[in-house]
Structure formats: structure tokens, C-alpha cells
Coordinates of C-alpha atoms and ligand atoms in Angstrom, one line a residue:
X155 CA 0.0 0.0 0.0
X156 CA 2.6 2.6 -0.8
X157 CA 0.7 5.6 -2.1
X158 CA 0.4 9.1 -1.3
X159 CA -3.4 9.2 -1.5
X160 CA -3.2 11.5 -3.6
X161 CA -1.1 14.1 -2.0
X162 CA -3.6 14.7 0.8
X163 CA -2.7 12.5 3.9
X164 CA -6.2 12.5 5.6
X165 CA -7.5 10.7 2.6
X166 CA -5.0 7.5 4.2
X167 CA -7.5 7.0 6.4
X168 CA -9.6 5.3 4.8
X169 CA -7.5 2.4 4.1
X170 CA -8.5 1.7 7.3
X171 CA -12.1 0.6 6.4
X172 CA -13.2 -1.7 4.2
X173 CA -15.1 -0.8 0.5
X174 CA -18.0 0.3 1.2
X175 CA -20.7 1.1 -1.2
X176 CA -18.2 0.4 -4.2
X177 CA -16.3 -2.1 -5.6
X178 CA -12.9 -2.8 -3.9
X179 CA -10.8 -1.5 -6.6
X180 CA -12.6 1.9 -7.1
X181 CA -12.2 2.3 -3.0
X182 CA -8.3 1.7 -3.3
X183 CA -8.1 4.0 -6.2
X184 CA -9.7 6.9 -3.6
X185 CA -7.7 5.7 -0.4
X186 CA -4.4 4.4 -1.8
X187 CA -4.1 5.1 -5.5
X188 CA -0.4 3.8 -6.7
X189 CA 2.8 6.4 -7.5
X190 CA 5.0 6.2 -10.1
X191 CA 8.2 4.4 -9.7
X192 CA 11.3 4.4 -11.6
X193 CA 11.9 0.9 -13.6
X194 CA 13.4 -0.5 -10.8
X195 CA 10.0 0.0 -8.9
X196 CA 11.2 2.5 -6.4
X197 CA 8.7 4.5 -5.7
X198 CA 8.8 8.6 -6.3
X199 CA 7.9 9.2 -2.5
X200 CA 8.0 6.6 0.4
X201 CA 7.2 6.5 4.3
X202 CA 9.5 8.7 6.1
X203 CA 10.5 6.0 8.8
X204 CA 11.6 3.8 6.0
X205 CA 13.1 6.4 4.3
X206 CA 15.6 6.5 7.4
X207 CA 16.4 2.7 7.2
X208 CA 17.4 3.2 3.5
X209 CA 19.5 6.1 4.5
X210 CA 21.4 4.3 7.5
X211 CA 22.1 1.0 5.2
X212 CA 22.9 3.0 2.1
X213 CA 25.6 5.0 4.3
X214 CA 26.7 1.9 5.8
X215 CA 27.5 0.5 2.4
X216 CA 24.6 -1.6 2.2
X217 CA 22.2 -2.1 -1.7
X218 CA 19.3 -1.0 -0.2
X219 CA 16.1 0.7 -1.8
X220 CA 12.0 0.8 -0.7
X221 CA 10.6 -0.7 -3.5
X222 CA 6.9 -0.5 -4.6
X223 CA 5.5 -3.9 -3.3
X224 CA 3.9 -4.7 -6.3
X225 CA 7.8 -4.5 -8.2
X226 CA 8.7 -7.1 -5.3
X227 CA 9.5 -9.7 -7.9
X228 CA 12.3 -8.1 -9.6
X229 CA 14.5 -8.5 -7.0
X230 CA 13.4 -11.3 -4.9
X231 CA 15.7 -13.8 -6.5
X232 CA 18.6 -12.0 -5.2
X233 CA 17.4 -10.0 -2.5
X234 CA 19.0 -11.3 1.1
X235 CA 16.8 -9.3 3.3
X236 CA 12.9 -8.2 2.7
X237 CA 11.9 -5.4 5.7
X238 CA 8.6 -4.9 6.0
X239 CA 6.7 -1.7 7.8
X240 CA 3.1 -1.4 7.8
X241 CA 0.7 1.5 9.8
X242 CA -1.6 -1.7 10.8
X243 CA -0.7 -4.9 9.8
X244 CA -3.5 -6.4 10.8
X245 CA -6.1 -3.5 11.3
X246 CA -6.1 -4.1 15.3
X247 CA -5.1 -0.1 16.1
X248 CA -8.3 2.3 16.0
X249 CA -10.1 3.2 13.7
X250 CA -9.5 0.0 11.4
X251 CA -11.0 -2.4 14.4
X252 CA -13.6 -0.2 15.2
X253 CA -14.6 -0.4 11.3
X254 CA -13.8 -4.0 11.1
X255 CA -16.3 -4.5 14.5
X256 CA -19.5 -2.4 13.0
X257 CA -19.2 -3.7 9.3
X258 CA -17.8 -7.5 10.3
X259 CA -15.7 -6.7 6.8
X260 CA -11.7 -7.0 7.1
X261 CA -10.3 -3.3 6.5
X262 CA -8.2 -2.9 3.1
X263 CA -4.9 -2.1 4.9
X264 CA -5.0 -5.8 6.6
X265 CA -6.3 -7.3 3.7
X266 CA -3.4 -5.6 1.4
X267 CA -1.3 -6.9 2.9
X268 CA -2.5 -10.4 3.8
X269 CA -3.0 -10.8 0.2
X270 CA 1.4 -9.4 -0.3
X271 CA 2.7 -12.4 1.9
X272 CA 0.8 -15.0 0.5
X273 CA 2.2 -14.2 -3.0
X274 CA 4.0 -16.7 -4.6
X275 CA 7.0 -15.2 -5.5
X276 CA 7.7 -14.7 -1.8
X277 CA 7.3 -18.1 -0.6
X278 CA 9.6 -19.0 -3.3
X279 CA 12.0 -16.4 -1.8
X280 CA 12.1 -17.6 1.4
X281 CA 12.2 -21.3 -0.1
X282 CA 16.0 -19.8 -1.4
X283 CA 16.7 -18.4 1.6
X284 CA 15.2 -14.7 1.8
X285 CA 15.4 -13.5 5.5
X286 CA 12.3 -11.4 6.5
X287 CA 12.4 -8.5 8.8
X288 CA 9.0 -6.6 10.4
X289 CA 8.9 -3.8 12.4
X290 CA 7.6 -0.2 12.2
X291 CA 4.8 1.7 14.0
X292 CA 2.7 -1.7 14.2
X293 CA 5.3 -4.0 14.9
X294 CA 4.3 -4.8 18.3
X295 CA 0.8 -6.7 16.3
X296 CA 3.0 -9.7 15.7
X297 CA 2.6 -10.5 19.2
X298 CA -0.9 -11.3 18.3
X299 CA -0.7 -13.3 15.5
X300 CA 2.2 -15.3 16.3
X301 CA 0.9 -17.9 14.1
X302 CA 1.5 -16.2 11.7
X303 CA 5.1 -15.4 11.6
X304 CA 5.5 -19.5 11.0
X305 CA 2.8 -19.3 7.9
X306 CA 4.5 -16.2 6.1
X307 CA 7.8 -17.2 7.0
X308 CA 8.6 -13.9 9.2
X309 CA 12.4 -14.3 10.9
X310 CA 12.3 -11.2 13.4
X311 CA 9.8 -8.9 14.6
X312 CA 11.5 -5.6 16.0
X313 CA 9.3 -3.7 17.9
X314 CA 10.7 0.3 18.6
X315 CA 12.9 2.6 16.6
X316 CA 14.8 0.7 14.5
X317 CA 17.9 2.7 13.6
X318 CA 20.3 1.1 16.8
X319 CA 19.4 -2.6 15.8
X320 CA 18.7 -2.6 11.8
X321 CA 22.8 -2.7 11.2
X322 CA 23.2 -5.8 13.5
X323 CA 20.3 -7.7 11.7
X324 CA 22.0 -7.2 8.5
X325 CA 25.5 -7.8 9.5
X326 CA 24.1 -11.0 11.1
X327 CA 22.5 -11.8 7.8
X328 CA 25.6 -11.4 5.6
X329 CA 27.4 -13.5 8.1
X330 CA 25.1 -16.2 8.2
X331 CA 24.6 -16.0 11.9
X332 CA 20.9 -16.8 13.8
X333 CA 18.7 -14.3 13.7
X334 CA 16.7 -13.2 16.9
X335 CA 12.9 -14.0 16.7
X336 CA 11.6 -11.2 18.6
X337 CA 13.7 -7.9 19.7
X338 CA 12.1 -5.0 21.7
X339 CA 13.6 -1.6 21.5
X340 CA 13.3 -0.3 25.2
X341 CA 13.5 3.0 25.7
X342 CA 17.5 2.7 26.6
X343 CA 18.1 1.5 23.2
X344 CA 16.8 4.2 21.3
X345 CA 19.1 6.2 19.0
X346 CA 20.3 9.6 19.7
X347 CA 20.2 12.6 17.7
X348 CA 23.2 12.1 16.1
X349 CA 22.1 8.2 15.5
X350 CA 19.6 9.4 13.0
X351 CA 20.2 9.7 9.8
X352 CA 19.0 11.7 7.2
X353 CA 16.6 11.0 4.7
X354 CA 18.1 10.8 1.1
X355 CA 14.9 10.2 -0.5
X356 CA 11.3 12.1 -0.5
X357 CA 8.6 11.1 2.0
X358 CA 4.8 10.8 1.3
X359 CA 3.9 14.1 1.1
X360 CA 7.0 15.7 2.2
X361 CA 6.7 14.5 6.0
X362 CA 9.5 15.1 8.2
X363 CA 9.6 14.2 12.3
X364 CA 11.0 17.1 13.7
X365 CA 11.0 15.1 17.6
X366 CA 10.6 11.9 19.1
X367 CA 9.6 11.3 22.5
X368 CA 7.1 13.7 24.5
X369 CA 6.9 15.6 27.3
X370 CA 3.4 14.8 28.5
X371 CA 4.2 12.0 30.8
X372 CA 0.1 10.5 30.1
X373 CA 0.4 7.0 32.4
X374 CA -0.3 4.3 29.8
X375 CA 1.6 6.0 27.2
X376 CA 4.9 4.3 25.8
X377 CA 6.3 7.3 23.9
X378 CA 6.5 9.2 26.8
X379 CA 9.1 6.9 28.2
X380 CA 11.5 7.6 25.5
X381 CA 14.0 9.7 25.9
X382 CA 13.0 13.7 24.5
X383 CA 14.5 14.3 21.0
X384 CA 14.5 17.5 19.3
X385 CA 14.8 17.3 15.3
X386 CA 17.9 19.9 15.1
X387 CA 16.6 22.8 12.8
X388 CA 19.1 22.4 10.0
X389 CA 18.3 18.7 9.6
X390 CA 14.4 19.4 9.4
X391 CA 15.2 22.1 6.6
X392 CA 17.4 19.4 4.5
X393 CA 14.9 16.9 4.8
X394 CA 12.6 19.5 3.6
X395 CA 14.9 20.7 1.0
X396 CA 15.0 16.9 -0.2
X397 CA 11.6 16.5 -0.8
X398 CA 11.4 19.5 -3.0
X399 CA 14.1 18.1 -5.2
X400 CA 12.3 15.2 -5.7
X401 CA 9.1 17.7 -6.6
X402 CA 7.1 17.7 -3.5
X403 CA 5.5 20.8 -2.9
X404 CA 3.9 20.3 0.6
X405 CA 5.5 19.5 3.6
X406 CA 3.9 17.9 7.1
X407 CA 6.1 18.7 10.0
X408 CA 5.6 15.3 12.5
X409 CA 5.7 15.0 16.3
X410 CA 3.6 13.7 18.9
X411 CA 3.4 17.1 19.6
X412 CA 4.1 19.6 17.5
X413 CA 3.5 22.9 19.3
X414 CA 6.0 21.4 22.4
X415 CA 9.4 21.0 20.1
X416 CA 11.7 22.5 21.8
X417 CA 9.7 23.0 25.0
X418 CA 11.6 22.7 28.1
X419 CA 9.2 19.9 30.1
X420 CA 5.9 21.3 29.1
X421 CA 7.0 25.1 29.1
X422 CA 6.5 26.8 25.5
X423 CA 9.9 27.5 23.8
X424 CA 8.5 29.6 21.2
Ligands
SF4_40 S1 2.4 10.9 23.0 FE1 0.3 11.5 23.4 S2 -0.4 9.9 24.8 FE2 1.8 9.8 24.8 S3 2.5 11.1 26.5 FE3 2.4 12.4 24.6 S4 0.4 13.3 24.6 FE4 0.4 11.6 26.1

């Protein structure tokens, strides 16, 4: 489901309800209509927390690329490592389980990608010996469907910011070394400012985190345990100056609060 939905974000959310009133495709088409890519089936714009993965691997050295997953099969039969990153892999965060509850239809964002894993070409990868990695904002579903990581042939689910972990994965792929089933980014292990890379490529429509963590200390909120990261200001305006070379024209600046960056504790830093 890589799309910009047409260059208005808000539209994304309906990928988290099933087709309703119209055919499936025609619904997809509105929520999730496809972007070009270049032959190679990268696509023009990608989400922003893969966008940093490429970066880090790509400055370590490493052939990486987001590719659009219906170009998947031209690289499968040499591809060593398939990461994976989905908003709702299986449509249990609100509002895709509320919409799945009232209409008893599975959402198009779990069925998506239900219907990616079950492709052939994949099983035939993993059949040669394709490691696959999960993780992103919905990571932390695998725990649910653990039967599934056995049916789609899923090696390690990494649940938290990735950057800290992503190169050991790799490097224990290329050496031929065990992979861990399950790794859990605690909020010790999360990458500092000047861990984080930046992006090389555009995001989906010009999206750029400008902090991580938050100051709002709610009780049953895991954010708020992370350490507080401010987005330095010169990296925010090359991230932004890298999606206009790459033609986007709109930018969406990303925190989990926006008006506290730079706050000290909850104190406005205007
Ligand atoms: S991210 Fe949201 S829920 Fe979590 S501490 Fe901040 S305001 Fe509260």
C-alpha cells in the first residue's frame, strides 16, 4: 500500500475501512491510488520511517532501496533481506478495528497486505533463503498473530525505533549468523540525535519528524518513556529541502506534539 493518497494524507485513512458502497478496486483508487516508480519499482515518494532505514544502510555500504511492493519480484531472487513496515498490519489499532467490529468486513490495509505475503514469488523467496524482517509503527501486532510469523515465514519482529538494531540484523545476515525472533527496542536502546540519519529520499507528502519522544508523561503511554528528541533545525530544513528536489511541494512537519518541540518539560519555547 505505498501511495500518497493523492497528496492529501487525511484521505490514508480510509485504508483503514473496508469498500464500502463500491467495488474494492474503485475504494483503493480513492484511499491508496499507486505512484509512479522508476523501472526499478522505487517509488517517487516513500514513508518517512523507512526512508531512514534506506538512509542508515545505504551510508553503511549496504544495496538498499523501498521498493513498490507490487515491483517485489524483480528483486526477490537475489534479495538477502525483505523489511517490512506497515501503519496496521492487521487492522487491530483504532479506527480499522472499530470499522472491522461495526461492518464485520476485514479493512483494506489488513487485507493488502494479507493478500502481499501469500504471494507466490515470496514463498519462493524464502524457499532460497530470503530473510524477512517486520517492524515499524505496528510492529508490536506480531505478538498477536504469532501464528502467523511461521505461515508467512517472518524471521524477526522488531518492535521500537529501529535505527540502533537494523545494522546488526544485517550484518548477522551477511554472516550467516541466527537471527533473533523477537527484539524489543526499550526506551535505553533508542538512537540519539546524532544516530539518526537523514533521509536521502522524498517522503509521502513531504513528512518530516521534527522530535521523538514527548513531554506529556500520560500514564499508559509508551512514547512518553523515550528519551525527549529535538529534530535539530538544519536537519528538518534538509529533509525538507530533499523532498522539493524530488518535486514535493507540501510539507507535514511530524511530532507527537508539534507545538511542544523544543519546550523545556511542558514550558513553551516559542
Ligand atoms: S504521545 Fe500522546 S499519549 Fe503519549 S505522552 Fe504524549 S500526549 Fe500523552
Amino acid at each position: 500500500m505505498m501511495s500518497n493518497h493523492h497528496g492529501k494524507e487525511f484521505i490514508g485513512f480510509m485504508t483503514t475501512g473496508p469498500p464500502i458502497g463500491m467495488p474494492e478496486f474503485l475504494w483503493m483508487w480513492i484511499a491508496a491510488p499507486k505512484m509512479k516508480t522508476d523501472r526499478l519499482g522505487r517509488p517517487w515518494q516513500a514513508p518517512y520511517a523507512m526512508r531512514k532505514l534506506e538512509a542508515l544502510l545505504q551510508d553503511h555500504g549496504y544495496n538498499a532501496a523501498i521498493i513498490d511492493p507490487d515491483h517485489l519480484h524483480k528483486h526477490l531472487d537475489h534479495a538477502k533481506i525483505l523489511m517490512l513496515s506497515h501503519h496496521d498490519y492487521f487492522a487491530l489499532c483504532p479506527p480499522s478495528s472499530e470499522w472491522w467490529l461495526i461492518t464485520k468486513q476485514e479493512p483494506v490495509n489488513a487485507r493488502s497486505f494479507r493478500r502481499l505475503m501469500e504471494r507466490p514469488y515470496i514463498r519462493r523467496a524464502k524457499e532460497n533463503g530470503l530473510k524477512i524482517v517486520v517492524g515499524g509503527p505496528a510492529g508490536w501486532q506480531w505478538l498477536y498473530r504469532v501464528d502467523l510469523w511461521e505461515k508467512w515465514g517472518v524471521d524477526t519482529v522488531v518492535d521500537g525505533e529501529g535505527e540502533r538494531i537494523i545494522l546488526d540484523l544485517v550484518k548477522k545476515v551477511y554472516s550467516g549468523e541466527p537471527l533473533p525472533r523477537y527484539v524489543f527496542i526499550g526506551p535505553n536502546d533508542v538512537p540519539m540525535i546524532e544516530e539518526i540519519p537523514k533521509i536521502k529520499h522524498a517522503s509521502i507528502n513531504g513528512l518530516i519528524e521534527i522530535m521523538r519522544g514527548c513531554p506529556r508523561r500520560c500514564k499508559f503511554c509508551s512514547v512518553t518513556l523515550r528519551p525527549l528528541r529535538y529534530i535539530p533545525l538544519d536537519m528538518i530544513e534538509e529533509e525538507m529541502l530533499v523532498n522539493v528536489r524530488e518535486g514535493v511541494r507540501g510539507g507535514i512537519l511530524h511530532s507527537e506534539d508539534v507545538l511542544l518541540y523544543g519546550a523545556k518539560g511542558l514550558r513553551l519555547n516559542p
